[in-house]
Coordinates of C-alpha atoms in Angstrom, one line a residue:
Chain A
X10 CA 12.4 40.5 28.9
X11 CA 16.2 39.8 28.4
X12 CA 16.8 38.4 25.0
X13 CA 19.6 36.3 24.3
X14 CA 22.2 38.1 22.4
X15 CA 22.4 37.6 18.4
X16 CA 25.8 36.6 18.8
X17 CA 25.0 33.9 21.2
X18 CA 22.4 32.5 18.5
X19 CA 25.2 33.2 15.7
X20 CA 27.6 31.1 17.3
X21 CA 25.5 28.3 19.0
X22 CA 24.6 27.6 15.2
X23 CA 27.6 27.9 13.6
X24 CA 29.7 25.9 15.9
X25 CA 27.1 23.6 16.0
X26 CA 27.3 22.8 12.4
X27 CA 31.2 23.0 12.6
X28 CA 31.4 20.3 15.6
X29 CA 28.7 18.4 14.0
X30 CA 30.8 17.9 10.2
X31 CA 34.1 17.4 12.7
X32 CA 33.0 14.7 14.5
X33 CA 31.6 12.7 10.7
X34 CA 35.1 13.6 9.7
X35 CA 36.4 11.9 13.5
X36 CA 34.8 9.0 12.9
X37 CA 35.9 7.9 9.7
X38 CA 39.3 8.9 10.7
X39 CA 39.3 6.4 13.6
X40 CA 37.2 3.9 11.1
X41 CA 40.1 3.8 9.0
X42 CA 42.8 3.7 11.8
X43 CA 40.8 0.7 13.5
X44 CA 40.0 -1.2 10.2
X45 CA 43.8 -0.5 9.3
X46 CA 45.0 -1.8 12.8
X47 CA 42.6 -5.0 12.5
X48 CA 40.5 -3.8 15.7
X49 CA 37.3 -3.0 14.6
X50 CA 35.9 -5.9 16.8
Chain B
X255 CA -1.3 13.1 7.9
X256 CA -0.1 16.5 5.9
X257 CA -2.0 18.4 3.5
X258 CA 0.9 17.4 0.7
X259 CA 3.9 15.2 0.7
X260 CA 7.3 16.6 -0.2
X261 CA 8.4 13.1 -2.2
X262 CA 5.6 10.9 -4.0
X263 CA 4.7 8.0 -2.3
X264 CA 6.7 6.0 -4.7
X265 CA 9.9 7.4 -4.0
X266 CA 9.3 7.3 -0.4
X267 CA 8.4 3.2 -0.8
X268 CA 11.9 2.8 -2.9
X269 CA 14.1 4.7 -0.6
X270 CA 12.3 2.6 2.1
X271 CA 13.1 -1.1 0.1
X272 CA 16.6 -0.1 -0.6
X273 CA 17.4 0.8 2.9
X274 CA 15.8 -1.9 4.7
X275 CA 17.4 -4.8 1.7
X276 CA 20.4 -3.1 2.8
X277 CA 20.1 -2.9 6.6
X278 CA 18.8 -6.8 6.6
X279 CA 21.5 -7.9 4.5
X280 CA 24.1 -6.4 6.2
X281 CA 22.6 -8.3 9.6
X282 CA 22.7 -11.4 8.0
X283 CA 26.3 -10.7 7.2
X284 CA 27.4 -9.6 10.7
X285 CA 25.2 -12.2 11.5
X286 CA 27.8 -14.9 11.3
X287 CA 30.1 -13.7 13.8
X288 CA 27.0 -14.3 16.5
X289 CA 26.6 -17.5 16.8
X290 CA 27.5 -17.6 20.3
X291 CA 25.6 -16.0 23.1
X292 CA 28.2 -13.6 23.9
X293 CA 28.6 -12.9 20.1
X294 CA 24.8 -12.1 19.7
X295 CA 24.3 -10.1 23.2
X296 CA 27.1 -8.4 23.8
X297 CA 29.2 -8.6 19.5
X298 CA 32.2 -10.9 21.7
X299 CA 33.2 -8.1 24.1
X300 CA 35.7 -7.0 21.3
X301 CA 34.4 -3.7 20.0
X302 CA 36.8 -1.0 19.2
X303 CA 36.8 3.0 19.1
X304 CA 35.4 3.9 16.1
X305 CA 32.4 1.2 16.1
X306 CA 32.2 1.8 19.8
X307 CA 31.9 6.1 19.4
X308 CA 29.7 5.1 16.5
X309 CA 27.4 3.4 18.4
X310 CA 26.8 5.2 21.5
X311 CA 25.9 8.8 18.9
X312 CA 23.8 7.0 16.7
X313 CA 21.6 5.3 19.3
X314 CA 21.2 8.5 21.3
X315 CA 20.5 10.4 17.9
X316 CA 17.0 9.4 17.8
X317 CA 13.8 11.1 17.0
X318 CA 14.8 13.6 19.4
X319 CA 17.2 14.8 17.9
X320 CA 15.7 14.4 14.3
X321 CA 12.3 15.3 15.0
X322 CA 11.9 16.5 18.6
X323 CA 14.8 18.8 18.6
X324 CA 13.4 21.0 15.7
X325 CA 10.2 20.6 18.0
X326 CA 11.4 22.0 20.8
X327 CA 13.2 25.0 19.2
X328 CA 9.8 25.5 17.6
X329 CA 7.9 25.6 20.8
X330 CA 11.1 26.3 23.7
X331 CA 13.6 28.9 21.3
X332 CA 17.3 28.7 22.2
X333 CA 16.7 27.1 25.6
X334 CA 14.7 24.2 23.6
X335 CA 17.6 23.6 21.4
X336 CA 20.1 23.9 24.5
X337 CA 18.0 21.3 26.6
X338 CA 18.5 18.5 24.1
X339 CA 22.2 19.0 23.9
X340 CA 22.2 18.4 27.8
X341 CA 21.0 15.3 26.8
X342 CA 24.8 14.8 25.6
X343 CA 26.0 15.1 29.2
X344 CA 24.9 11.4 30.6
X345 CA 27.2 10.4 27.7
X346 CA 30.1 11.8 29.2
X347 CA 29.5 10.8 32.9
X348 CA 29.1 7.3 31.6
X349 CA 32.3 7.2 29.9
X350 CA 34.2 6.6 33.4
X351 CA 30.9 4.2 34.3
X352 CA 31.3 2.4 31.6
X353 CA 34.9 1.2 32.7
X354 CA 34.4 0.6 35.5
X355 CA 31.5 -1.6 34.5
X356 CA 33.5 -3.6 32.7
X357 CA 36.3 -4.1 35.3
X358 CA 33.7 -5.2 37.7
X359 CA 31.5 -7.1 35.4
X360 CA 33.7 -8.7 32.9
X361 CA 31.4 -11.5 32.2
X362 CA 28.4 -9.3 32.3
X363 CA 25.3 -8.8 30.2
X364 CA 23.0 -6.9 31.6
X365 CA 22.1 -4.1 33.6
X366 CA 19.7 -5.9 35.8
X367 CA 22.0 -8.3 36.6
X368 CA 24.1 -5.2 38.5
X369 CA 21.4 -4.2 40.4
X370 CA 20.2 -8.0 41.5
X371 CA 24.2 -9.0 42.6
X372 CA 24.2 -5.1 43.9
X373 CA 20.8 -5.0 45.9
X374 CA 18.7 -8.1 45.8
X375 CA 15.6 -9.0 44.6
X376 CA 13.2 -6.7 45.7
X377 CA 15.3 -3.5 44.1
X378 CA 15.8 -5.8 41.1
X379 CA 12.1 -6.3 40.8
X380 CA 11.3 -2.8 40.8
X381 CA 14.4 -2.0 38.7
X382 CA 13.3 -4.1 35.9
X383 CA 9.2 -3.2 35.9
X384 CA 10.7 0.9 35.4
X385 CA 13.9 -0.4 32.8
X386 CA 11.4 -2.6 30.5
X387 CA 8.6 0.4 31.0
X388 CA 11.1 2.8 29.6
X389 CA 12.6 0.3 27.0
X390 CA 9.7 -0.4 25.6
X391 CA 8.3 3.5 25.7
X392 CA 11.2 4.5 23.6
X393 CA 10.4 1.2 21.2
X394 CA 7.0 2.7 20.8
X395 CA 8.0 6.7 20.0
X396 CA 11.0 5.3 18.0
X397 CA 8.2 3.4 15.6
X398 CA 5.7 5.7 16.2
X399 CA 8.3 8.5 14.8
X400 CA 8.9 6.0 11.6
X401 CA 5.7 5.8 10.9
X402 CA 4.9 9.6 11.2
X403 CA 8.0 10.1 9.3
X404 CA 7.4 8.4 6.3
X405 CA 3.3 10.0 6.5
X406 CA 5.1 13.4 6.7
X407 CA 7.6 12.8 3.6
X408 CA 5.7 10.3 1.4
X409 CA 2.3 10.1 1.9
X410 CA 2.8 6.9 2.6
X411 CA 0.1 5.7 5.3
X412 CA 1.4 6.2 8.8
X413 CA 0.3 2.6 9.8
X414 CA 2.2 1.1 6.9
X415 CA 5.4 3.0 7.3
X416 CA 5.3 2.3 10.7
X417 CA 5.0 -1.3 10.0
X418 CA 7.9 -1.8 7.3
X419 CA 10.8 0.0 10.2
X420 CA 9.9 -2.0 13.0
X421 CA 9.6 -5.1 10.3
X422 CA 13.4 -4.2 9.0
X423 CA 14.5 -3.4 12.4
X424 CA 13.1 -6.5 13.8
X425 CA 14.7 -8.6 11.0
X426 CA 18.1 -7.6 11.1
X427 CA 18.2 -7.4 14.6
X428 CA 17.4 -11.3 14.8
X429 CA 20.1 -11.8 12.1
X430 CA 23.2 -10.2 13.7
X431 CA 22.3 -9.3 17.5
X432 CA 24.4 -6.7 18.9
X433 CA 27.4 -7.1 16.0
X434 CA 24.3 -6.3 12.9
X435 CA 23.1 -3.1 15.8
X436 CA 26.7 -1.8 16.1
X437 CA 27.8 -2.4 12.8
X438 CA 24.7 -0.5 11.0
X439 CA 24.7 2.2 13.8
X440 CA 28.4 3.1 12.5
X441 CA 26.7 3.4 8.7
X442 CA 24.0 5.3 10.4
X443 CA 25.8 7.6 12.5
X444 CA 28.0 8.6 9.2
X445 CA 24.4 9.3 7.4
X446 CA 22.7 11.4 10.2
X447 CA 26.1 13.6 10.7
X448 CA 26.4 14.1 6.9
X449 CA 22.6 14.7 6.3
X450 CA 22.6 17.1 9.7
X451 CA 25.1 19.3 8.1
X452 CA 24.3 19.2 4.4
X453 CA 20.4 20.8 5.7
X454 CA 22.0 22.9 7.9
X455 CA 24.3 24.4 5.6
X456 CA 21.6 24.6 2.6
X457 CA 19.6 26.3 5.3
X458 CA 22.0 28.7 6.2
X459 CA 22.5 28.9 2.4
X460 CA 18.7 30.4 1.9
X461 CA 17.6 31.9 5.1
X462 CA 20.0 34.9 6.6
X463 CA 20.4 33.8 10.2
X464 CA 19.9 37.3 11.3
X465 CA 16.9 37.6 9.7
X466 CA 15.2 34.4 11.6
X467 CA 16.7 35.9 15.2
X468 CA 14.6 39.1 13.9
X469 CA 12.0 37.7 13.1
X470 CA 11.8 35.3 16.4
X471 CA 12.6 38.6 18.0
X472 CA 9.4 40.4 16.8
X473 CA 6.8 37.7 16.6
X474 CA 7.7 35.1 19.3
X475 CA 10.2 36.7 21.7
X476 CA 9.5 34.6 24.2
X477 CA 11.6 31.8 22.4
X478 CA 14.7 34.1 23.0
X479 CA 13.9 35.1 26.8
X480 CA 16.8 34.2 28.7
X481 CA 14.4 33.4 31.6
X482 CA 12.0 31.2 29.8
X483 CA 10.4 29.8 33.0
X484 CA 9.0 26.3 31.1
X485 CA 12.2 26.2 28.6
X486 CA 14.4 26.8 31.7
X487 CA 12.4 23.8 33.6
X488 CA 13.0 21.8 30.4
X489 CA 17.0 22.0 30.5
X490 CA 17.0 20.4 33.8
X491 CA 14.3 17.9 33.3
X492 CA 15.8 17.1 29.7
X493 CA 19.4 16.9 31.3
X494 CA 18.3 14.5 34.6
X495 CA 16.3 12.5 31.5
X496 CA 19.2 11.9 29.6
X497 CA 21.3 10.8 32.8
X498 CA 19.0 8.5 33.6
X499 CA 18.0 6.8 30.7
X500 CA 21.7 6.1 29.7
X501 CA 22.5 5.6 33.4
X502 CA 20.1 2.6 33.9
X503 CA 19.3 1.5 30.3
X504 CA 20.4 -1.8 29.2
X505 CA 21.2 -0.3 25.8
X506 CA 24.1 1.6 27.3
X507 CA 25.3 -1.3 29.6
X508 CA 25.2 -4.4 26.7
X509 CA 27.9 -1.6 25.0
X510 CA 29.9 -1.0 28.0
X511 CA 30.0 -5.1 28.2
X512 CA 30.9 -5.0 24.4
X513 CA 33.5 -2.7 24.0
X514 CA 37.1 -4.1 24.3
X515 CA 38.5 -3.4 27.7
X516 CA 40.4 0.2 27.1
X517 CA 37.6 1.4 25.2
X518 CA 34.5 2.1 26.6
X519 CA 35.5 5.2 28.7
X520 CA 37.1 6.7 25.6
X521 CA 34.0 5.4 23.0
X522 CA 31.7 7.2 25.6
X523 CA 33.3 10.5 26.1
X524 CA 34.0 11.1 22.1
X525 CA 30.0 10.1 21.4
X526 CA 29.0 12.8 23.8
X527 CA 31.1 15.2 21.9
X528 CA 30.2 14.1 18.6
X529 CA 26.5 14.3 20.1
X530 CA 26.9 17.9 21.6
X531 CA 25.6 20.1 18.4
X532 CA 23.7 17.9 16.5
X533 CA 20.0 18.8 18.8
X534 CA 21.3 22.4 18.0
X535 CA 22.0 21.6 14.3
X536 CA 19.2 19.9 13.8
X537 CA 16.9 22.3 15.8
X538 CA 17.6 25.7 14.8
X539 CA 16.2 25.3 10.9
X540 CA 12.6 25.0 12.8
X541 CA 13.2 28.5 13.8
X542 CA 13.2 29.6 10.0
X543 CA 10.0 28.0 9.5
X544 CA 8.2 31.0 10.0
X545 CA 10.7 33.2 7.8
X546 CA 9.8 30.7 4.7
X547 CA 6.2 31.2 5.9
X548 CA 6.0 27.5 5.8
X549 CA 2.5 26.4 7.9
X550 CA 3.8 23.4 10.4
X551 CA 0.5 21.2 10.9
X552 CA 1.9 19.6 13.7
X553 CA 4.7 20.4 15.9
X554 CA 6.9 16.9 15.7
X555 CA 6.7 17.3 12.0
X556 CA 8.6 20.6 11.5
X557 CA 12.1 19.9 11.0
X558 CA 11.3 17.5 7.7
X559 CA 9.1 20.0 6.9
X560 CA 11.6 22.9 6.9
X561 CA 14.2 20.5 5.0
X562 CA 12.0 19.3 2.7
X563 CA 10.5 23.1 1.1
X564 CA 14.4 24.2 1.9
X565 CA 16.0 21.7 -0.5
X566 CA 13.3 20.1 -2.4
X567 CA 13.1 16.6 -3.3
X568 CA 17.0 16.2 -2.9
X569 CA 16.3 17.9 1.0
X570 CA 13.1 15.3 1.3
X571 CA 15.2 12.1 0.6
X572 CA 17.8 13.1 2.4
X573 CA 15.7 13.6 5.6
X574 CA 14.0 10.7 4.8
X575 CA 17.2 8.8 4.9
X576 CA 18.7 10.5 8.4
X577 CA 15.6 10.2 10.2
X578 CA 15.2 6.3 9.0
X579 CA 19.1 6.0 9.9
X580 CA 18.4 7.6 13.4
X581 CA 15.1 5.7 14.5
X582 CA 16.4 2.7 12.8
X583 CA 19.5 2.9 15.1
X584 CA 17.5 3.3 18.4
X585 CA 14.9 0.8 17.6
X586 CA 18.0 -2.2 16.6
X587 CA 19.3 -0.9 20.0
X588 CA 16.1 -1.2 22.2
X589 CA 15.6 -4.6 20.7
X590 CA 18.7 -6.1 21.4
X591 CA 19.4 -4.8 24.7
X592 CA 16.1 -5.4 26.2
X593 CA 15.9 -8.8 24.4
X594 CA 18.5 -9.2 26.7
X595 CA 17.0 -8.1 29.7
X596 CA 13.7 -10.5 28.9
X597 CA 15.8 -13.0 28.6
X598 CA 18.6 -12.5 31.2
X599 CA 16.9 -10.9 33.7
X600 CA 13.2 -13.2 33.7
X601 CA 13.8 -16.2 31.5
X602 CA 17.1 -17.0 32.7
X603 CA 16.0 -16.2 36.7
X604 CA 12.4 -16.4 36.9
X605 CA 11.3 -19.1 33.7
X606 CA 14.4 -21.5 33.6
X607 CA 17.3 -20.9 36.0
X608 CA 19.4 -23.9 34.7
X609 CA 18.7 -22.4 30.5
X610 CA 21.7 -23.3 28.6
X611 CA 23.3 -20.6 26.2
X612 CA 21.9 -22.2 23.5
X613 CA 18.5 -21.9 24.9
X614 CA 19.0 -18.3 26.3
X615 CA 20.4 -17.3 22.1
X616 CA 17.3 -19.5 20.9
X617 CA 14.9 -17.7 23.6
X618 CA 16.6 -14.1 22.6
X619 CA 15.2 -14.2 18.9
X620 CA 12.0 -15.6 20.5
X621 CA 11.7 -12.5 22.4
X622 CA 13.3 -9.6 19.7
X623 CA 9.9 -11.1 17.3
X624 CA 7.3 -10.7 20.5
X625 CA 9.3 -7.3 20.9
X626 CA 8.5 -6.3 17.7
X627 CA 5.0 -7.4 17.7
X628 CA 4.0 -6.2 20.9
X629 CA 5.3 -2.5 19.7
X630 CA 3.3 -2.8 16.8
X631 CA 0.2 -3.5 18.4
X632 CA 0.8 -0.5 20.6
X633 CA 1.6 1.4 17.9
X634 CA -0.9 1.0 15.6
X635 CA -3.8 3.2 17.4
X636 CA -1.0 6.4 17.5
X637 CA -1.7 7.9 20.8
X638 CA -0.4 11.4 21.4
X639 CA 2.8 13.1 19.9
X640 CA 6.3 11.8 20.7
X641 CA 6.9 13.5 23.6
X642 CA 4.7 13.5 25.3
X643 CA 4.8 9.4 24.9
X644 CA 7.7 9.8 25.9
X645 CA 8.6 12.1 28.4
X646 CA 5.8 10.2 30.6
X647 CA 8.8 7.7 31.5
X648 CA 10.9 10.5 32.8
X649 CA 10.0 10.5 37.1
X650 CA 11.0 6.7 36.3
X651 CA 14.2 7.1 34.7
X652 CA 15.3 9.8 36.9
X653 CA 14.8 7.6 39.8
X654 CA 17.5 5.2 38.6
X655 CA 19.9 7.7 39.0
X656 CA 21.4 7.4 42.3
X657 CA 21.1 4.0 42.6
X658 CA 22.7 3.1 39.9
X659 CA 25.7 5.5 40.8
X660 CA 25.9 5.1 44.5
X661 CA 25.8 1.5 43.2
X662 CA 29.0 1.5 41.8
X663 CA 30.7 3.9 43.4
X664 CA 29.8 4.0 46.9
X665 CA 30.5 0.8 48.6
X666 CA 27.8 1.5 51.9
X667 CA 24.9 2.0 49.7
X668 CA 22.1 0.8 51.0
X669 CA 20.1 -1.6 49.0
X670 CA 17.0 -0.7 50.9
X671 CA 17.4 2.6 50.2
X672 CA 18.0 1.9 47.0
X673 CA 15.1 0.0 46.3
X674 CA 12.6 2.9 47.7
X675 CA 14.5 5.4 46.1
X676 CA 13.4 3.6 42.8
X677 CA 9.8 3.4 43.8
X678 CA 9.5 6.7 45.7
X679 CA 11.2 8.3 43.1
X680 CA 9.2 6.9 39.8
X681 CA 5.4 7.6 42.0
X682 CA 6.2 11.1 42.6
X683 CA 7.6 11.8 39.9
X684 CA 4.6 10.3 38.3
X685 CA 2.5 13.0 40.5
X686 CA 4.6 15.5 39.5
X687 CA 3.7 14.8 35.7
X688 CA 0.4 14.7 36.2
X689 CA -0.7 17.6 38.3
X690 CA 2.7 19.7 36.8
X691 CA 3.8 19.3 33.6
X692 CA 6.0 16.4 31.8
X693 CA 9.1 18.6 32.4
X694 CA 9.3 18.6 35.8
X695 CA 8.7 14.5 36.4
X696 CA 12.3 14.0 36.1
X697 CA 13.4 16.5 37.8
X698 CA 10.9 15.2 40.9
X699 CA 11.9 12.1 40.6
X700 CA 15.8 12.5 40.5
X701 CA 15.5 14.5 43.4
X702 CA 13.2 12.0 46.0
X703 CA 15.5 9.1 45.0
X704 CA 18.6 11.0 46.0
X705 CA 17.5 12.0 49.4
X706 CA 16.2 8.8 49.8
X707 CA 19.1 6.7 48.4
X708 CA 21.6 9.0 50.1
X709 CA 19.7 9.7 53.7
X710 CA 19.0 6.3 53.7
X711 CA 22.6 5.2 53.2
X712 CA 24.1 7.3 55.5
X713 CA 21.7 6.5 58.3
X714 CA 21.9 3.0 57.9
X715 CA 25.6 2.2 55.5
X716 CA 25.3 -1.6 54.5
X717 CA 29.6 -2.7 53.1
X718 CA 29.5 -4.3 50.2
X719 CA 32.1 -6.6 48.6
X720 CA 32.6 -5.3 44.8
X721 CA 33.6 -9.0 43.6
X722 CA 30.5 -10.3 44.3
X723 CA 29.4 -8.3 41.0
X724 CA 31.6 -11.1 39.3
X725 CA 30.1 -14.6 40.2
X726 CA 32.4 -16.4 38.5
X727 CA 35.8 -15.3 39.8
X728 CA 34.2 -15.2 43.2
X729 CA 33.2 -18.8 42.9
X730 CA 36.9 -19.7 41.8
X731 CA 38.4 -17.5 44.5
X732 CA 36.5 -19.8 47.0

């Protein structure tokens, strides 16, 4: 059997939680530029 | 129902009344912006970025991400996690479908009404049995995943909990239409991505990561084998899924119709990378269970589980609230946009072709209440786990594929070719599931409908004038 590599299971993680809090910290950004700009909807 | 609850039952019912006073007040609110028909279908065809990104993550964050992610890391390893982040990939190829949608349906609604002006009757007949089939599927794991939820966290009685989210979700949906489902989903999408990483990190805060890959390693290596046969199967199936769900669904079409012109190809593309992690995320703390030694009674009930012994009552309630945010946001979703299609698609052509907007708004909070009812009844008996329930759907999604693309990109599709690619595709599909497994139906039935809609085309091209897709602008024209 060929195991993926600890390193592979590190990262997928890792990034995943780092991508994951980036994109919360995206939308508000975009939130606040929209609401700001009047074009929410 | 679990042995013990991680939150009492009467914390579980006050979380549950201050989230749904919250959710159905907000609708009400939103609520008076949709008076009109296209305010209450489609939120006035106005929606910007950040609602519009919002929206399309926290309707594809559902109990699959939630709840079947951690499930199939539990029972697939890496390849389990990896396969529901393909799911993230019909996001992205929308994007560039969803403007050009809206440049050739700028009065549109639905997407039933594309494949009736595209192909005719007889593809729009079979389109709409396998879109409301799959609709209301998803309605039924969404609730059923509300209900097993709130048994899993509270105690509370899997009937009752079930009952109170499609109630809420019912309610403000008839409120606020599309404006009270976008608006919440932006709330909602800010809860799950917080709650998603606040677990995560408390997880990562408790259990040594190398010490789960060990432990995998030694007592299930499978769920690390590269070549996974079933897991391997499952990426493919998982990924053709996604596509076509998002490809054909009405809940991705009524936002491409939304969105302010500009906007959907962007809204798209960032949801799918916002999307990306959050299976993997959410999925990997099911692969701890067995370092915490925590016993997992069922297998759609692990990643609450896992939160719940990892950060106590603070880690139940805040599961509790992302995985209400996330079904609440699909089931809003699947009750406005196949309100819609009841309404668009069989009232409005079948029931009473000359239906006035008023009538068609009146008629579209008729049908969000029968919806609603309908689910629960199908609900209530709790057939099999979520997904199986829903992966049974997948030959027919898959089939939906290439019509729907050819559709709007290739102009000599053939429309009976597209019509049997539906049918063929969903039937073996179906065969696939049955004498197969569930994750190779979409894979089956992805790949019939291609050969057919494709062979067929190209055998027999039929030309096609795209501004027939926009009845109104032809009629001036002429």
């Amino acid at each position: 059997m060929t195991a993926f590599p600890q390193s592979l299971f590190d990262g997928l993680v890792y990034g995943a939680i780092v991508l994951t809090a980036g994109g919360g910290i995206t939308l508000l950004a975009l939130f606040v530029r929209d609401l700001k700009g009047g074009s929410l909807w | 129902m679990l042995a013990a609850a991680i939150i009492s039952p009467v914390t579980g019912g006050i979380l549950l009344a201050v989230f749904s006073v919250l959710w159905v007040l907000l609708g009400r609110y939103w609520g008076q912006k949709a008076k009109s028909l296209d305010g209450f279908m489609v939120a006035g065809r106005n929606v910007g970025l950040a609602f519009g990104a919002a929206t399309a993550v926290a309707t594809w964050v559902t109990s699959n991400t939630t709840l079947l992610a951690p499930q199939f890391a539990l029972q697939l390893g890496i390849w389990g996690m990896l396969a529901y982040s393909t799911a993230s990939i019909g996001l992205f190829l929308f994007a560039p479908m969803a403007k050009r949608i809206r440049t050739l349906m700028p009065h549109g609604y639905t997407s039933g009404e594309f494949i009736r002006l595209r192909y005719g009757k007889a593809a729009y007949v079979a389109f709409l049995a396998i879109s409301l089939f799959y609709a209301f599927t998803w309605l039924v794991s969404m609730a059923m995943a509300g209900g097993t939820l709130l048994e899993a966290l509270a105690g509370i009685p899997y009937l009752i909990g079930m009952t109170v989210v499609l109630t809420v979700c019912v309610l403000y949906t008839l409120f606020g239409g599309l404006f009270a489902v976008i608006g919440t989903d932006f709330i909602q999408s800010c809860i799950i991505l917080v709650g998603i990483v606040i677990v995560a990190i408390a997880c990562l805060t408790q259990v040594n990561l190398g010490d789960v890959y060990t432990h995998t390693l030694e007592e299930r290596p499978m769920l690390l084998d590269v070549l996974f046969p079933a897991a391997v199967m499952a990426v493919f199936n998982n990924l053709l899924f996604g596509l076509g769900e998002i490809f054909h669904s009405n809940v991705w079409w009524s936002r491409a119709f939304a969105m302010r012109e500009g906007v959907g190809g962007k809204a798209y593309a960032l949801g799918g990378l916002l999307w990306l992690p959050i299976p993997i995320a959410a999925g990997f703390i099911a692969l701890a269970a067995p370092v915490m030694g925590i016993n997992v009674p069922r297998a759609d009930q692990v990643g609450p589980l896992v939160a719940g012994n990892l950060l106590g009552t603070t880690g139940a309630i805040l599961v509790f609230v992302v995985i209400f945010s996330s079904i609440a946001s699909s089931i809003d979703s699947l009750l406005a946009a196949t309100s819609d299609l009841v309404t668009k698609d069989i009232y409005a052509q079948f029931i009473n072709k000359g239906a006035t907007n008023e009538q068609l708004r009146k008629t579209t909070g008729v049908v969000i209440v029968g919806l609603g009812v309908l689910c629960w009844l199908v609900c209530a008996p709790r057939v099999g786990t979520l997904a199986t329930v829903l992966f049974f759907a997948g030959s027919l999604v898959g089939s939906t594929i290439w019509p729907i693309a050819a559709g709007l990109y290739w102009k000599r599709t053939n429309p009976l070719a597209a019509t049997l690619g539906l049918i063929l595709g969903s039937a073996v599909g179906l065969v696939g599931y049955f004498t197969i497994a569930w994750y190779v139906a979409a894979l089956i039935g992805t790949t019939v409908s291609m050969v057919v809609v494709i062979g067929g085309s190209l055998i027999a091209p039929r030309e096609f004038d795209w501004k027939r897709l926009n009845p109104s602008a032809a009629s001036e024209s002429a």
